[in-house]
mmCIF file of C-alpha atoms in Angstrom:
data_model
loop_
_atom_site.group_PDB
_atom_site.id
_atom_site.type_symbol
_atom_site.label_atom_id
_atom_site.label_comp_id
_atom_site.label_asym_id
_atom_site.label_seq_id
_atom_site.Cartn_x
_atom_site.Cartn_y
_atom_site.Cartn_z
ATOM 1 C CA MET C 1 0.520 -25.710 -6.199
ATOM 2 C CA ALA C 2 2.792 -22.707 -5.731
ATOM 3 C CA ALA C 3 4.308 -21.974 -2.346
ATOM 4 C CA THR C 4 2.416 -19.308 -0.437
ATOM 5 C CA PHE C 5 2.671 -17.052 2.579
ATOM 6 C CA LYS C 6 -0.054 -15.471 4.701
ATOM 7 C CA PHE C 7 -0.839 -11.892 3.641
ATOM 8 C CA GLU C 8 -2.748 -9.844 6.205
ATOM 9 C CA TRP C 9 -3.792 -6.231 6.079
ATOM 10 C CA GLY C 10 -5.025 -4.815 9.339
ATOM 11 C CA SER C 11 -6.144 -1.627 10.950
ATOM 12 C CA PRO C 12 -5.906 -0.916 14.675
ATOM 13 C CA GLU C 13 -9.411 -2.359 15.101
ATOM 14 C CA ARG C 14 -9.408 -5.529 12.979
ATOM 15 C CA VAL C 15 -7.980 -7.648 10.170
ATOM 16 C CA LEU C 16 -9.348 -6.277 6.887
ATOM 17 C CA LEU C 17 -7.923 -8.839 4.462
ATOM 18 C CA SER C 18 -6.301 -12.218 5.031
ATOM 19 C CA VAL C 19 -5.305 -14.440 2.094
ATOM 20 C CA ASN C 20 -2.675 -16.946 1.092
ATOM 21 C CA ALA C 21 -0.475 -15.173 -1.450
ATOM 22 C CA GLU C 22 2.265 -16.225 -3.838
ATOM 23 C CA GLN C 23 3.838 -12.770 -4.183
ATOM 24 C CA ALA C 24 3.456 -9.165 -3.038
ATOM 25 C CA VAL C 25 5.153 -6.002 -4.270
ATOM 26 C CA VAL C 26 5.442 -3.556 -1.395
ATOM 27 C CA PRO C 27 6.009 0.226 -1.695
ATOM 28 C CA GLY C 28 8.606 0.558 1.050
ATOM 29 C CA ALA C 29 9.872 3.973 2.108
ATOM 30 C CA ASP C 30 13.382 2.907 1.046
ATOM 31 C CA GLY C 31 12.150 1.447 -2.247
ATOM 32 C CA GLU C 32 9.823 -1.233 -3.536
ATOM 33 C CA PHE C 33 10.516 -4.829 -2.632
ATOM 34 C CA THR C 34 8.939 -8.121 -3.616
ATOM 35 C CA MET C 35 7.840 -10.573 -0.949
ATOM 36 C CA LEU C 36 7.984 -14.267 -1.839
ATOM 37 C CA PRO C 37 7.615 -17.269 0.472
ATOM 38 C CA GLY C 38 10.784 -17.647 2.545
ATOM 39 C CA HIS C 39 11.636 -13.910 2.521
ATOM 40 C CA SER C 40 14.078 -12.724 5.161
ATOM 41 C CA PRO C 41 12.543 -10.923 8.139
ATOM 42 C CA VAL C 42 11.991 -7.196 7.569
ATOM 43 C CA ILE C 43 10.149 -4.376 9.275
ATOM 44 C CA ALA C 44 9.655 -1.414 6.947
ATOM 45 C CA THR C 45 7.785 1.851 6.686
ATOM 46 C CA LEU C 46 5.406 2.203 3.749
ATOM 47 C CA ARG C 47 5.452 5.139 1.383
ATOM 48 C CA PRO C 48 2.333 6.171 -0.519
ATOM 49 C CA GLY C 49 1.808 3.753 -3.370
ATOM 50 C CA VAL C 50 0.189 0.579 -4.624
ATOM 51 C CA LEU C 51 0.710 -2.683 -2.776
ATOM 52 C CA ASP C 52 0.293 -5.451 -5.354
ATOM 53 C CA VAL C 53 -0.698 -8.931 -4.085
ATOM 54 C CA MET C 54 -0.970 -12.113 -6.170
ATOM 55 C CA SER C 55 -3.257 -14.717 -4.599
ATOM 56 C CA GLN C 56 -4.479 -17.858 -6.351
ATOM 57 C CA GLY C 57 -3.724 -16.328 -9.734
ATOM 58 C CA LEU C 58 -5.695 -13.173 -8.950
ATOM 59 C CA ARG C 59 -4.176 -9.741 -8.546
ATOM 60 C CA LYS C 60 -5.302 -7.490 -5.670
ATOM 61 C CA ARG C 61 -4.055 -3.892 -5.725
ATOM 62 C CA LEU C 62 -4.310 -1.748 -2.600
ATOM 63 C CA PHE C 63 -3.377 1.931 -2.456
ATOM 64 C CA VAL C 64 -1.790 2.790 0.889
ATOM 65 C CA LYS C 65 -0.978 6.268 2.155
ATOM 66 C CA SER C 66 1.360 5.185 4.932
ATOM 67 C CA GLY C 67 1.902 2.447 7.456
ATOM 68 C CA PHE C 68 4.270 -0.368 8.297
ATOM 69 C CA VAL C 69 4.933 -3.892 7.112
ATOM 70 C CA GLU C 70 6.322 -6.812 9.029
ATOM 71 C CA VAL C 71 7.752 -9.673 7.001
ATOM 72 C CA ASP C 72 8.915 -13.108 8.057
ATOM 73 C CA PRO C 73 9.402 -16.216 5.894
ATOM 74 C CA THR C 74 5.724 -17.256 6.183
ATOM 75 C CA ARG C 75 3.826 -13.979 6.646
ATOM 76 C CA LEU C 76 3.474 -10.401 5.417
ATOM 77 C CA THR C 77 1.489 -8.162 7.752
ATOM 78 C CA VAL C 78 0.506 -4.676 6.609
ATOM 79 C CA LEU C 79 -0.516 -2.179 9.256
ATOM 80 C CA ALA C 80 -2.101 0.738 7.449
ATOM 81 C CA GLU C 81 -4.863 2.812 8.928
ATOM 82 C CA LYS C 82 -6.300 3.555 5.515
ATOM 83 C CA ALA C 83 -6.003 1.719 2.219
ATOM 84 C CA PHE C 84 -8.172 1.597 -0.874
ATOM 85 C CA ASP C 85 -8.813 -1.151 -3.390
ATOM 86 C CA VAL C 86 -7.444 0.439 -6.577
ATOM 87 C CA ASP C 87 -10.345 -1.028 -8.585
ATOM 88 C CA ASP C 88 -12.808 0.858 -6.359
ATOM 89 C CA MET C 89 -11.088 4.255 -6.586
ATOM 90 C CA THR C 90 -13.421 6.500 -8.567
ATOM 91 C CA PRO C 91 -12.415 9.873 -10.029
ATOM 92 C CA ALA C 92 -14.489 11.543 -7.288
ATOM 93 C CA LEU C 93 -12.716 9.600 -4.522
ATOM 94 C CA LEU C 94 -9.333 10.405 -6.028
ATOM 95 C CA ALA C 95 -10.199 14.108 -6.284
ATOM 96 C CA ALA C 96 -11.323 14.060 -2.643
ATOM 97 C CA GLU C 97 -7.993 12.478 -1.619
ATOM 98 C CA ILE C 98 -5.836 14.776 -3.763
ATOM 99 C CA LYS C 99 -7.145 18.014 -2.238
ATOM 100 C CA PRO C 100 -5.963 17.392 1.367
ATOM 101 C CA ALA C 101 -2.751 15.798 0.075
ATOM 102 C CA GLU C 102 -1.959 19.007 -1.828
ATOM 103 C CA ALA C 103 -2.670 21.006 1.335
ATOM 104 C CA ASP C 104 -0.299 18.746 3.290
ATOM 105 C CA LEU C 105 2.354 19.318 0.626
ATOM 106 C CA ALA C 106 1.888 23.101 0.797
ATOM 107 C CA ASN C 107 2.163 23.023 4.607
ATOM 108 C CA ALA C 108 5.063 20.553 4.913
ATOM 109 C CA ASN C 109 7.759 22.026 7.124
ATOM 110 C CA ASP C 110 10.687 19.634 6.690
ATOM 111 C CA ASP C 111 12.302 17.543 3.968
ATOM 112 C CA GLU C 112 10.769 14.246 5.100
ATOM 113 C CA ALA C 113 7.227 15.640 5.278
ATOM 114 C CA THR C 114 7.683 17.331 1.903
ATOM 115 C CA SER C 115 8.957 14.126 0.312
ATOM 116 C CA MET C 116 6.118 11.980 1.686
ATOM 117 C CA ALA C 117 3.439 14.550 0.750
ATOM 118 C CA ASN C 118 4.922 14.959 -2.730
ATOM 119 C CA THR C 119 4.941 11.176 -3.236
ATOM 120 C CA LEU C 120 1.319 10.949 -2.078
ATOM 121 C CA VAL C 121 0.186 13.704 -4.454
ATOM 122 C CA SER C 122 2.131 12.169 -7.357
ATOM 123 C CA GLU C 123 0.742 8.674 -6.771
ATOM 124 C CA LEU C 124 -2.837 9.946 -6.437
ATOM 125 C CA ARG C 125 -2.502 11.997 -9.639
ATOM 126 C CA ARG C 126 -1.066 8.979 -11.461
ATOM 127 C CA LEU C 127 -4.056 6.875 -10.390
ATOM 128 C CA SER C 128 -6.411 9.739 -11.283
ATOM 129 C CA ASN C 129 -4.984 9.945 -14.811
ATOM 130 C CA ARG C 130 -5.550 6.204 -15.248
ATOM 131 C CA ALA C 131 -9.131 6.444 -13.942
ATOM 132 C CA ALA C 132 -10.028 9.330 -16.282
#
């Protein structure tokens, strides 16, 4: 049996997913990183992208807009107010998410906001092209 760590995704109200995972690829604001059991402690900001979790040989892909992760050698906790299972993202849902993201990009008033909004729009369009 492969070594595992506890993966938890939570919102302010409750834990939304809790599994034992072998690996997770996290879209950190400073770049993607892979979490394996025994990882050094990290607290990082998420950028818009797909969080990829391997659990018991199954792959779970969650699209996150923003949030934070806390890592220690035995746990990865994702605090994201909103995330979507990539497999459940329909073209209609993606279109509904792209529209306000494009508005945020058009109204961004500093480099950081522009970068985050641009990344969100790009990631949503990439997923939309795959879903089409």
